[in-house]
């Protein structure tokens, strides 16, 4: 680890960056010392990616300064940053799988001899670089022959071959399994011991504490603080990321927590909460459902008429589990059963829809609403997909459905033919909810259904959905707002670092204990 008296090799100070309608960074900063692994942490939208792009020349800062070895720099491109000694390895390996390993390491800088490419010298040098990273492979073979972990090492070798002073690793472990992560960490420790400054960007708590010397936390585009990893507890880190003071969490005050404890509305004695959920029949069951590098095997049951909440930080595995359940991503292990019927795993969403599953994605603009189509057209899409294109839903039935859900959900629109893109965010979300309710699902998956909408729309959506649960529909509910999950859920699964780390009944958790479970400090 770098000496506290050493000067920073890299320093960003007072960085501001704005885009149309968005202030991404406001006075952000970062100090990176030689011989250390410095981890950058923060929730989605905290500004981590923008800060990295400013550092690596993708974006020019509006204000602020960047210094390398005490000299002010202003990278104008990623190539410019590389030439200055700042190399980046991204989450998605930006190499050429059809080229050999050696060609990828030296791409754009092939060594020459007598005016021609020195192929043998390049392969020898590539093999030597990889041996320094404990990798012994055929460097003349196509890169595509090797797994992602080896490709990450090749990308690191390429970065080191540029004589980097600073190595930036942007989510390098998001697609690696545990053994591959440990291989990467051995390499990082060796590079740290050689005096390299390493900036490690991740959202995995276990990995943060396994490799980090210091941690910078970002929140809302600002640097929240810089801490020695050994002196910052996991719970304190989680609190700083979400912006909740530790003393406020420990106090665990507020109506939402009281509700979670069963002391107020929606507690276990509330007449509006479904009774006997634990004894109800199982609607969905997963056995060891997972995908390498994405989600550790999960065993889970969802019962008739219950709300099962998923809690955890960004990247903990909540959305990944939902997408595997719905067939939006393909699981490579485990199986899913709906009622008494086993399905293996769903190959695509159409199979999940046919089995009675609905899914409201967290990104309503990218994966949900087709903004140019009308409210009516958006609403009937899932039902039409389930019936097939050869069995068109009659126009009269489409209008009846649209009118029914406009009234039931209180959707504010001039007409069912109004383009959905002209509606407010809350009304768009109601249309997407209606789209899936029209299919009469046995299980509804709601991923961040109340993100970016006003308080009244949130309440209307959750009131309607919980009413349907009382009538027998089951709900898998995902939200970053802990009070909301606590208030609505009959049971809760806490996710951490791509794995389910605990299951709890209503009343067993409050906001304090959820945060401790997320942080890995017990519940």
Short mmCIF file of C-alpha atoms in Angstrom, two decimals:
data_model
loop_
_atom_site.label_atom_id
_atom_site.label_comp_id
_atom_site.label_asym_id
_atom_site.label_seq_id
_atom_site.Cartn_x
_atom_site.Cartn_y
_atom_site.Cartn_z
CA UNK A 1 0.00 0.00 0.00
CA UNK A 2 1.21 3.50 -0.76
CA UNK A 3 2.78 5.50 2.02
CA UNK A 4 0.56 8.19 3.45
CA UNK A 5 3.43 10.65 2.90
CA UNK A 6 3.71 9.88 -0.82
CA UNK A 7 2.44 12.41 -3.34
CA UNK A 8 -0.53 11.34 -5.46
CA UNK A 9 0.42 10.12 -8.92
CA UNK A 10 -2.99 11.26 -10.18
CA UNK A 11 -5.35 13.89 -8.82
CA UNK A 12 -8.69 15.18 -10.09
CA UNK A 13 -10.01 18.28 -8.36
CA UNK A 14 -13.22 20.33 -8.65
CA UNK A 15 -14.48 18.43 -11.70
CA UNK A 16 -17.78 19.71 -13.10
CA UNK A 17 -19.56 18.16 -16.08
CA UNK A 18 -23.06 18.86 -17.37
CA UNK A 19 -25.08 17.48 -20.26
CA UNK A 20 -28.34 18.92 -21.61
CA UNK A 21 -30.73 18.85 -18.68
CA UNK A 22 -28.37 16.84 -16.46
CA UNK A 23 -25.63 17.90 -14.05
CA UNK A 24 -23.48 14.76 -13.98
CA UNK A 25 -20.55 15.97 -11.85
CA UNK A 26 -20.37 18.81 -9.36
CA UNK A 27 -16.98 19.49 -7.79
CA UNK A 28 -16.01 15.81 -7.96
CA UNK A 29 -12.49 14.73 -7.11
CA UNK A 30 -10.17 11.76 -6.74
CA UNK A 31 -6.64 11.10 -5.48
CA UNK A 32 -4.69 8.04 -6.60
CA UNK A 33 -1.33 7.07 -5.09
CA UNK A 34 1.39 4.79 -6.47
CA UNK A 35 1.34 1.23 -5.14
CA UNK A 36 -2.34 1.12 -4.18
CA UNK A 37 -5.68 -0.25 -5.29
CA UNK A 38 -8.20 2.56 -4.95
CA UNK A 39 -11.85 1.61 -5.35
CA UNK A 40 -14.53 3.98 -6.65
CA UNK A 41 -17.98 3.21 -5.22
CA UNK A 42 -21.43 4.70 -5.69
CA UNK A 43 -25.01 3.92 -6.62
CA UNK A 44 -26.34 4.07 -10.16
CA UNK A 45 -26.19 7.68 -11.33
CA UNK A 46 -23.60 8.68 -8.73
CA UNK A 47 -21.23 9.91 -11.44
CA UNK A 48 -18.60 7.15 -11.46
CA UNK A 49 -18.72 6.49 -15.19
CA UNK A 50 -18.69 10.19 -16.07
CA UNK A 51 -15.66 10.80 -13.84
CA UNK A 52 -13.82 7.90 -15.50
CA UNK A 53 -14.69 9.26 -18.94
CA UNK A 54 -13.33 12.68 -17.98
CA UNK A 55 -10.13 11.07 -16.72
CA UNK A 56 -9.67 8.98 -19.88
CA UNK A 57 -10.41 11.76 -22.38
CA UNK A 58 -13.86 10.67 -23.50
CA UNK A 59 -15.42 13.86 -22.07
CA UNK A 60 -13.78 17.22 -21.48
CA UNK A 61 -14.58 18.67 -18.04
CA UNK A 62 -16.51 21.94 -17.88
CA UNK A 63 -14.42 22.99 -14.88
CA UNK A 64 -11.70 21.51 -12.72
CA UNK A 65 -8.19 20.16 -13.11
CA UNK A 66 -6.40 16.85 -13.64
CA UNK A 67 -2.76 16.39 -12.67
CA UNK A 68 -0.42 13.46 -13.32
CA UNK A 69 2.85 13.39 -11.36
CA UNK A 70 2.18 16.99 -10.35
CA UNK A 71 1.81 18.18 -13.95
CA UNK A 72 -1.53 19.47 -15.22
CA UNK A 73 -2.93 17.37 -18.06
CA UNK A 74 -6.06 17.57 -20.19
CA UNK A 75 -6.64 14.32 -22.12
CA UNK A 76 -8.51 14.97 -25.36
CA UNK A 77 -9.12 11.32 -26.28
CA UNK A 78 -8.55 7.81 -24.96
CA UNK A 79 -5.44 7.60 -27.14
CA UNK A 80 -4.17 10.84 -25.64
CA UNK A 81 -4.77 9.43 -22.14
CA UNK A 82 -2.88 6.25 -23.04
CA UNK A 83 0.08 8.22 -24.31
CA UNK A 84 0.10 10.12 -21.02
CA UNK A 85 0.23 6.81 -19.14
CA UNK A 86 -3.43 6.24 -18.22
CA UNK A 87 -4.79 2.93 -19.55
CA UNK A 88 -8.32 1.64 -19.09
CA UNK A 89 -9.76 -1.87 -19.18
CA UNK A 90 -13.53 -1.75 -19.58
CA UNK A 91 -16.27 -4.12 -18.45
CA UNK A 92 -16.80 -5.21 -22.05
CA UNK A 93 -13.47 -6.39 -23.42
CA UNK A 94 -12.78 -4.14 -26.42
CA UNK A 95 -10.52 -6.53 -28.31
CA UNK A 96 -10.75 -8.42 -31.60
CA UNK A 97 -11.70 -12.07 -30.97
CA UNK A 98 -10.79 -13.08 -34.55
CA UNK A 99 -7.16 -11.96 -34.07
CA UNK A 100 -4.53 -13.85 -32.12
CA UNK A 101 -3.74 -13.12 -28.50
CA UNK A 102 -0.41 -11.58 -29.48
CA UNK A 103 -2.00 -9.40 -32.16
CA UNK A 104 -4.52 -8.10 -29.63
CA UNK A 105 -1.80 -7.16 -27.16
CA UNK A 106 0.19 -5.26 -29.78
CA UNK A 107 -2.66 -4.08 -32.01
CA UNK A 108 -1.75 -0.73 -33.57
CA UNK A 109 1.85 -1.07 -32.33
CA UNK A 110 3.16 -4.17 -34.08
CA UNK A 111 6.95 -4.49 -33.65
CA UNK A 112 8.85 -4.36 -36.96
CA UNK A 113 12.08 -5.80 -38.23
CA UNK A 114 13.59 -4.95 -41.62
CA UNK A 115 10.40 -3.03 -42.43
CA UNK A 116 8.11 -6.02 -41.79
CA UNK A 117 6.08 -7.17 -38.79
CA UNK A 118 8.29 -9.15 -36.41
CA UNK A 119 5.80 -11.94 -35.78
CA UNK A 120 8.11 -14.20 -33.77
CA UNK A 121 9.35 -11.30 -31.63
CA UNK A 122 5.77 -10.14 -31.03
CA UNK A 123 4.67 -13.61 -29.92
CA UNK A 124 7.68 -13.95 -27.62
CA UNK A 125 7.04 -10.57 -26.02
CA UNK A 126 3.29 -11.29 -25.67
CA UNK A 127 4.01 -14.62 -23.97
CA UNK A 128 6.43 -12.89 -21.58
CA UNK A 129 3.88 -10.20 -20.70
CA UNK A 130 1.24 -12.81 -19.92
CA UNK A 131 3.64 -14.92 -17.84
CA UNK A 132 4.10 -11.86 -15.63
CA UNK A 133 0.35 -12.13 -15.00
CA UNK A 134 0.58 -15.88 -14.27
CA UNK A 135 -0.97 -16.76 -17.64
CA UNK A 136 0.63 -19.40 -19.85
CA UNK A 137 -1.31 -19.84 -23.10
CA UNK A 138 -0.72 -20.14 -26.83
CA UNK A 139 -0.45 -16.49 -27.84
CA UNK A 140 -0.68 -17.44 -31.52
CA UNK A 141 -4.22 -18.82 -31.06
CA UNK A 142 -7.31 -16.69 -31.72
CA UNK A 143 -8.48 -14.74 -28.68
CA UNK A 144 -11.97 -16.22 -29.12
CA UNK A 145 -10.61 -19.61 -28.02
CA UNK A 146 -10.19 -18.42 -24.45
CA UNK A 147 -12.72 -17.63 -21.69
CA UNK A 148 -13.62 -14.11 -20.64
CA UNK A 149 -11.25 -14.14 -17.66
CA UNK A 150 -8.27 -14.79 -19.94
CA UNK A 151 -9.50 -12.11 -22.34
CA UNK A 152 -9.54 -9.67 -19.41
CA UNK A 153 -5.92 -10.59 -18.66
CA UNK A 154 -5.04 -10.01 -22.32
CA UNK A 155 -6.66 -6.57 -22.10
CA UNK A 156 -4.63 -5.82 -18.97
CA UNK A 157 -1.44 -7.01 -20.69
CA UNK A 158 -2.18 -4.68 -23.57
CA UNK A 159 -2.67 -1.80 -21.12
CA UNK A 160 0.60 -2.61 -19.35
CA UNK A 161 2.44 -2.83 -22.64
CA UNK A 162 1.67 0.88 -23.13
CA UNK A 163 3.89 1.61 -20.09
CA UNK A 164 1.00 2.77 -17.93
CA UNK A 165 1.50 4.71 -14.71
CA UNK A 166 -2.21 4.39 -13.94
CA UNK A 167 -4.43 1.39 -14.65
CA UNK A 168 -8.21 1.97 -14.60
CA UNK A 169 -10.40 -1.13 -14.30
CA UNK A 170 -14.04 -0.31 -14.98
CA UNK A 171 -16.28 -3.11 -13.63
CA UNK A 172 -13.78 -5.82 -14.71
CA UNK A 173 -15.37 -8.58 -12.62
CA UNK A 174 -19.02 -8.21 -13.62
CA UNK A 175 -18.89 -11.28 -15.89
CA UNK A 176 -16.32 -13.37 -13.99
CA UNK A 177 -16.92 -16.27 -11.61
CA UNK A 178 -15.25 -16.50 -8.21
CA UNK A 179 -12.16 -18.41 -9.36
CA UNK A 180 -11.62 -15.95 -12.20
CA UNK A 181 -12.01 -13.01 -9.82
CA UNK A 182 -9.35 -14.46 -7.53
CA UNK A 183 -6.99 -14.85 -10.49
CA UNK A 184 -7.51 -11.20 -11.39
CA UNK A 185 -6.94 -10.11 -7.79
CA UNK A 186 -3.63 -12.01 -7.59
CA UNK A 187 -2.50 -10.09 -10.64
CA UNK A 188 -3.64 -6.76 -9.19
CA UNK A 189 -1.78 -7.41 -5.95
CA UNK A 190 1.39 -8.15 -7.91
CA UNK A 191 1.01 -4.93 -9.93
CA UNK A 192 0.35 -2.98 -6.75
CA UNK A 193 3.54 -4.40 -5.27
CA UNK A 194 5.43 -3.13 -8.31
CA UNK A 195 4.23 0.41 -7.55
CA UNK A 196 1.39 0.74 -10.04
CA UNK A 197 -1.58 2.96 -9.18
CA UNK A 198 -4.80 1.03 -9.82
CA UNK A 199 -8.29 2.56 -9.90
CA UNK A 200 -10.88 -0.20 -9.44
CA UNK A 201 -14.53 0.58 -10.21
CA UNK A 202 -17.04 -1.93 -8.87
CA UNK A 203 -20.36 -2.31 -7.05
CA UNK A 204 -19.46 -5.57 -5.26
CA UNK A 205 -18.91 -5.11 -1.53
CA UNK A 206 -17.00 -8.36 -0.93
CA UNK A 207 -14.59 -7.60 -3.75
CA UNK A 208 -14.14 -4.04 -2.53
CA UNK A 209 -12.89 -5.18 0.85
CA UNK A 210 -10.85 -8.04 -0.63
CA UNK A 211 -8.66 -5.81 -2.81
CA UNK A 212 -8.94 -2.16 -1.75
CA UNK A 213 -6.47 0.01 0.11
CA UNK A 214 -8.67 3.12 -0.05
CA UNK A 215 -12.21 3.88 -1.15
CA UNK A 216 -13.73 7.00 -2.67
CA UNK A 217 -17.53 7.17 -2.40
CA UNK A 218 -19.53 9.21 -4.92
CA UNK A 219 -23.14 10.30 -4.56
CA UNK A 220 -25.22 12.58 -6.78
CA UNK A 221 -22.22 13.61 -8.88
CA UNK A 222 -20.11 14.66 -5.90
CA UNK A 223 -17.32 13.07 -3.92
CA UNK A 224 -18.94 12.06 -0.65
CA UNK A 225 -15.61 11.18 0.92
CA UNK A 226 -12.32 9.28 0.76
CA UNK A 227 -11.59 6.54 3.31
CA UNK A 228 -9.04 3.90 4.24
CA UNK A 229 -10.74 0.58 3.51
CA UNK A 230 -9.54 -0.89 6.82
CA UNK A 231 -11.22 1.91 8.75
CA UNK A 232 -14.61 1.91 6.99
CA UNK A 233 -17.19 -0.70 8.01
CA UNK A 234 -19.41 -2.26 5.39
CA UNK A 235 -22.50 -0.78 6.98
CA UNK A 236 -20.93 2.68 7.00
CA UNK A 237 -20.01 2.28 3.32
CA UNK A 238 -23.56 1.31 2.37
CA UNK A 239 -24.96 4.23 4.35
CA UNK A 240 -22.62 6.68 2.63
CA UNK A 241 -23.55 5.33 -0.82
CA UNK A 242 -27.27 5.73 -0.27
CA UNK A 243 -26.95 9.01 1.63
CA UNK A 244 -28.34 7.93 4.98
CA UNK A 245 -26.36 9.00 8.08
CA UNK A 246 -25.35 6.06 10.25
CA UNK A 247 -26.95 7.55 13.36
CA UNK A 248 -30.23 8.03 11.48
CA UNK A 249 -30.22 4.40 10.35
CA UNK A 250 -29.36 3.14 13.81
CA UNK A 251 -32.24 5.14 15.22
CA UNK A 252 -34.53 3.33 12.74
CA UNK A 253 -37.27 5.86 13.18
CA UNK A 254 -40.15 6.70 10.85
CA UNK A 255 -43.49 5.32 9.85
CA UNK A 256 -42.14 3.03 7.13
CA UNK A 257 -39.94 1.17 9.59
CA UNK A 258 -42.76 1.00 12.06
CA UNK A 259 -44.91 -0.54 9.36
CA UNK A 260 -42.19 -3.06 8.59
CA UNK A 261 -42.14 -4.04 12.26
CA UNK A 262 -45.87 -4.53 12.22
CA UNK A 263 -46.56 -1.47 14.35
CA UNK A 264 -48.58 0.50 11.83
CA UNK A 265 -50.46 0.26 8.53
CA UNK A 266 -49.49 -2.76 6.43
CA UNK A 267 -47.94 -4.57 9.39
CA UNK A 268 -48.72 -8.26 9.90
CA UNK A 269 -51.86 -7.41 11.89
CA UNK A 270 -53.17 -5.07 9.23
CA UNK A 271 -56.45 -6.48 7.79
CA UNK A 272 -55.36 -5.38 4.32
CA UNK A 273 -52.40 -7.75 4.31
CA UNK A 274 -53.13 -11.21 2.81
CA UNK A 275 -53.49 -13.80 5.56
CA UNK A 276 -51.89 -17.20 5.41
CA UNK A 277 -49.39 -16.31 2.69
CA UNK A 278 -46.88 -18.73 4.16
CA UNK A 279 -49.39 -21.58 3.83
CA UNK A 280 -50.61 -20.65 0.34
CA UNK A 281 -49.69 -22.82 -2.61
CA UNK A 282 -46.46 -22.18 -4.47
CA UNK A 283 -46.95 -20.33 -7.77
CA UNK A 284 -43.28 -20.16 -8.81
CA UNK A 285 -40.24 -22.08 -7.63
CA UNK A 286 -36.64 -21.87 -8.77
CA UNK A 287 -34.00 -24.47 -8.02
CA UNK A 288 -30.37 -23.39 -8.35
CA UNK A 289 -31.31 -20.88 -11.06
CA UNK A 290 -28.27 -18.94 -12.18
CA UNK A 291 -25.87 -17.88 -14.89
CA UNK A 292 -22.09 -17.87 -14.81
CA UNK A 293 -20.69 -14.43 -14.07
CA UNK A 294 -24.18 -12.98 -13.64
CA UNK A 295 -26.00 -14.69 -10.75
CA UNK A 296 -25.10 -17.36 -8.20
CA UNK A 297 -27.64 -20.22 -8.05
CA UNK A 298 -30.85 -19.09 -6.33
CA UNK A 299 -33.51 -21.25 -4.67
CA UNK A 300 -36.73 -19.30 -4.29
CA UNK A 301 -40.48 -19.74 -3.89
CA UNK A 302 -43.26 -17.25 -4.58
CA UNK A 303 -46.66 -18.14 -3.14
CA UNK A 304 -50.15 -17.32 -4.27
CA UNK A 305 -51.26 -13.84 -3.26
CA UNK A 306 -47.98 -12.76 -1.68
CA UNK A 307 -45.57 -9.94 -2.36
CA UNK A 308 -41.97 -11.18 -2.35
CA UNK A 309 -39.53 -8.27 -2.19
CA UNK A 310 -35.96 -8.23 -3.46
CA UNK A 311 -33.64 -5.80 -1.67
CA UNK A 312 -30.00 -4.97 -2.39
CA UNK A 313 -27.67 -2.46 -3.95
CA UNK A 314 -27.20 -1.88 -7.66
CA UNK A 315 -25.52 -4.96 -9.16
CA UNK A 316 -26.48 -7.19 -6.24
CA UNK A 317 -28.38 -9.49 -8.62
CA UNK A 318 -31.99 -8.31 -8.29
CA UNK A 319 -32.61 -7.33 -11.92
CA UNK A 320 -30.42 -10.20 -13.11
CA UNK A 321 -32.68 -12.68 -11.29
CA UNK A 322 -35.82 -11.07 -12.73
CA UNK A 323 -34.45 -11.23 -16.28
CA UNK A 324 -33.51 -14.90 -15.91
CA UNK A 325 -36.98 -15.70 -14.58
CA UNK A 326 -38.60 -13.97 -17.54
CA UNK A 327 -36.29 -15.43 -20.19
CA UNK A 328 -34.96 -12.00 -21.16
CA UNK A 329 -31.54 -13.49 -20.37
CA UNK A 330 -30.85 -17.21 -20.69
CA UNK A 331 -29.97 -19.12 -17.52
CA UNK A 332 -27.25 -21.74 -17.89
CA UNK A 333 -28.13 -23.69 -14.75
CA UNK A 334 -31.14 -24.57 -12.62
CA UNK A 335 -34.82 -24.82 -13.45
CA UNK A 336 -38.13 -23.00 -12.99
CA UNK A 337 -41.51 -24.48 -12.06
CA UNK A 338 -44.84 -22.68 -12.38
CA UNK A 339 -47.42 -24.39 -10.21
CA UNK A 340 -46.99 -28.11 -10.78
CA UNK A 341 -45.33 -27.74 -14.19
CA UNK A 342 -41.54 -27.76 -14.58
CA UNK A 343 -40.14 -25.69 -17.44
CA UNK A 344 -36.40 -26.09 -17.10
CA UNK A 345 -35.45 -22.52 -17.95
CA UNK A 346 -37.22 -20.08 -20.26
CA UNK A 347 -35.41 -19.56 -23.54
CA UNK A 348 -37.25 -16.31 -24.30
CA UNK A 349 -39.93 -14.01 -22.86
CA UNK A 350 -42.66 -15.55 -25.02
CA UNK A 351 -42.35 -18.82 -23.08
CA UNK A 352 -42.54 -16.94 -19.78
CA UNK A 353 -45.61 -15.00 -20.90
CA UNK A 354 -47.31 -18.24 -21.96
CA UNK A 355 -46.56 -19.66 -18.50
CA UNK A 356 -48.32 -16.71 -16.86
CA UNK A 357 -45.49 -14.31 -15.98
CA UNK A 358 -45.57 -10.56 -16.58
CA UNK A 359 -42.53 -8.29 -16.34
CA UNK A 360 -42.37 -4.51 -16.00
CA UNK A 361 -38.73 -3.61 -16.70
CA UNK A 362 -36.88 -0.92 -14.74
CA UNK A 363 -36.17 1.02 -17.96
CA UNK A 364 -39.59 1.98 -19.25
CA UNK A 365 -38.27 4.12 -22.12
CA UNK A 366 -35.72 1.65 -23.50
CA UNK A 367 -37.37 -1.69 -22.74
CA UNK A 368 -41.00 -0.77 -22.10
CA UNK A 369 -42.88 1.97 -23.86
CA UNK A 370 -42.84 2.43 -27.63
CA UNK A 371 -43.14 6.19 -27.43
CA UNK A 372 -44.54 6.79 -30.92
CA UNK A 373 -47.43 4.34 -30.45
CA UNK A 374 -50.69 5.21 -28.77
CA UNK A 375 -51.72 4.30 -25.25
CA UNK A 376 -54.04 1.63 -26.69
CA UNK A 377 -51.37 0.12 -28.92
CA UNK A 378 -48.84 -0.04 -26.10
CA UNK A 379 -51.35 -1.57 -23.72
CA UNK A 380 -52.29 -4.56 -25.90
CA UNK A 381 -48.75 -5.51 -27.00
CA UNK A 382 -48.13 -8.28 -24.45
CA UNK A 383 -51.58 -9.80 -24.91
CA UNK A 384 -51.13 -9.77 -28.68
CA UNK A 385 -47.70 -11.39 -28.36
CA UNK A 386 -49.17 -14.18 -26.25
CA UNK A 387 -51.96 -14.84 -28.76
CA UNK A 388 -49.66 -14.68 -31.78
CA UNK A 389 -49.76 -12.41 -34.80
CA UNK A 390 -52.23 -14.67 -36.65
CA UNK A 391 -54.89 -14.06 -33.98
CA UNK A 392 -55.25 -10.29 -33.97
CA UNK A 393 -57.14 -8.76 -31.07
CA UNK A 394 -60.28 -7.11 -32.48
CA UNK A 395 -60.19 -3.32 -32.38
CA UNK A 396 -63.31 -3.20 -30.24
CA UNK A 397 -61.68 -5.44 -27.64
CA UNK A 398 -58.54 -3.28 -27.70
CA UNK A 399 -60.59 -0.19 -26.98
CA UNK A 400 -62.52 -1.93 -24.19
CA UNK A 401 -59.28 -3.00 -22.51
CA UNK A 402 -57.76 0.46 -22.83
CA UNK A 403 -60.85 2.17 -21.44
CA UNK A 404 -61.05 -0.35 -18.58
CA UNK A 405 -57.47 0.20 -17.41
CA UNK A 406 -57.52 3.96 -17.94
CA UNK A 407 -60.38 4.03 -15.46
CA UNK A 408 -59.03 1.38 -13.07
CA UNK A 409 -55.54 2.88 -12.79
CA UNK A 410 -56.54 6.52 -13.07
CA UNK A 411 -54.43 7.09 -16.19
CA UNK A 412 -54.62 10.75 -17.13
CA UNK A 413 -54.89 11.09 -20.88
CA UNK A 414 -56.99 13.00 -23.39
CA UNK A 415 -57.67 9.82 -25.35
CA UNK A 416 -56.65 6.18 -25.55
CA UNK A 417 -55.19 7.12 -28.97
CA UNK A 418 -52.80 9.66 -27.44
CA UNK A 419 -49.13 8.73 -28.10
CA UNK A 420 -47.69 7.34 -24.89
CA UNK A 421 -44.59 9.48 -25.32
CA UNK A 422 -46.65 12.60 -24.56
CA UNK A 423 -47.83 11.27 -21.18
CA UNK A 424 -46.12 11.94 -17.85
CA UNK A 425 -43.73 9.34 -16.45
CA UNK A 426 -46.26 8.15 -13.91
CA UNK A 427 -48.97 7.66 -16.52
CA UNK A 428 -46.53 5.86 -18.84
CA UNK A 429 -45.73 3.49 -15.98
CA UNK A 430 -49.43 2.83 -15.41
CA UNK A 431 -49.89 1.96 -19.09
CA UNK A 432 -47.02 -0.53 -18.93
CA UNK A 433 -48.47 -2.07 -15.79
CA UNK A 434 -51.83 -2.35 -17.54
CA UNK A 435 -50.10 -4.02 -20.50
CA UNK A 436 -49.13 -6.96 -18.30
CA UNK A 437 -52.28 -7.02 -16.20
CA UNK A 438 -54.24 -7.46 -19.42
CA UNK A 439 -52.56 -10.87 -19.82
CA UNK A 440 -54.02 -11.95 -16.43
CA UNK A 441 -50.63 -13.12 -15.08
CA UNK A 442 -50.20 -15.56 -12.23
CA UNK A 443 -46.98 -13.77 -11.29
CA UNK A 444 -46.08 -10.15 -11.94
CA UNK A 445 -42.46 -8.99 -11.75
CA UNK A 446 -42.14 -5.26 -11.03
CA UNK A 447 -38.58 -3.95 -11.34
CA UNK A 448 -38.32 -0.41 -9.93
CA UNK A 449 -41.96 0.35 -10.85
CA UNK A 450 -42.00 3.68 -9.01
CA UNK A 451 -38.65 5.12 -10.14
CA UNK A 452 -38.88 8.64 -11.49
CA UNK A 453 -42.59 9.18 -10.84
CA UNK A 454 -44.41 11.40 -8.39
CA UNK A 455 -45.59 10.34 -4.95
CA UNK A 456 -49.26 10.20 -5.90
CA UNK A 457 -48.61 7.95 -8.92
CA UNK A 458 -46.45 5.68 -6.74
CA UNK A 459 -49.22 5.25 -4.24
CA UNK A 460 -51.88 4.62 -6.91
CA UNK A 461 -49.75 1.96 -8.60
CA UNK A 462 -48.87 0.12 -5.40
CA UNK A 463 -52.45 0.31 -4.06
CA UNK A 464 -53.81 -1.25 -7.25
CA UNK A 465 -51.19 -4.01 -7.36
CA UNK A 466 -51.61 -4.98 -3.72
CA UNK A 467 -55.38 -5.16 -4.28
CA UNK A 468 -54.74 -7.69 -7.05
CA UNK A 469 -52.49 -9.68 -4.73
CA UNK A 470 -55.37 -9.97 -2.27
CA UNK A 471 -57.31 -11.61 -5.11
CA UNK A 472 -54.57 -14.20 -5.69
CA UNK A 473 -51.99 -12.66 -8.04
CA UNK A 474 -48.39 -13.02 -6.87
CA UNK A 475 -45.83 -10.24 -7.07
CA UNK A 476 -42.03 -10.16 -7.21
CA UNK A 477 -41.23 -6.59 -6.20
CA UNK A 478 -37.85 -4.93 -6.77
CA UNK A 479 -37.06 -1.45 -5.51
CA UNK A 480 -34.02 0.54 -4.41
CA UNK A 481 -36.20 2.35 -1.87
CA UNK A 482 -35.87 0.21 1.26
CA UNK A 483 -38.89 1.67 3.08
CA UNK A 484 -41.03 0.82 0.05
CA UNK A 485 -39.84 -2.80 -0.03
CA UNK A 486 -40.31 -3.15 3.72
CA UNK A 487 -43.79 -1.65 3.59
CA UNK A 488 -45.09 -3.77 0.72
CA UNK A 489 -43.44 -7.18 1.12
CA UNK A 490 -44.85 -10.23 2.89
CA UNK A 491 -41.41 -11.82 2.58
CA UNK A 492 -38.07 -10.40 1.49
CA UNK A 493 -34.93 -11.83 -0.06
CA UNK A 494 -31.79 -9.75 0.46
CA UNK A 495 -29.32 -9.87 -2.43
CA UNK A 496 -25.61 -9.15 -2.14
CA UNK A 497 -22.84 -9.56 -4.71
CA UNK A 498 -24.94 -11.58 -7.18
CA UNK A 499 -26.25 -14.02 -4.57
CA UNK A 500 -29.27 -14.41 -2.28
CA UNK A 501 -27.87 -13.95 1.22
CA UNK A 502 -30.99 -14.21 3.35
CA UNK A 503 -34.77 -14.63 3.37
CA UNK A 504 -36.99 -12.94 5.93
CA UNK A 505 -40.67 -12.72 6.84
CA UNK A 506 -42.53 -9.48 7.42
CA UNK A 507 -41.54 -8.00 10.76
CA UNK A 508 -38.16 -9.75 10.97
CA UNK A 509 -36.35 -6.82 9.37
CA UNK A 510 -36.36 -3.08 9.67
CA UNK A 511 -34.33 -0.56 7.71
CA UNK A 512 -31.31 -0.97 10.00
CA UNK A 513 -31.15 -4.75 9.75
CA UNK A 514 -31.74 -4.72 5.98
CA UNK A 515 -28.75 -2.44 5.53
CA UNK A 516 -26.65 -4.70 7.74
CA UNK A 517 -27.70 -7.72 5.71
CA UNK A 518 -26.84 -5.90 2.48
CA UNK A 519 -23.48 -4.94 3.96
CA UNK A 520 -22.81 -8.52 5.04
CA UNK A 521 -22.83 -7.74 8.75
CA UNK A 522 -25.72 -10.01 9.65
CA UNK A 523 -29.42 -9.27 10.22
#
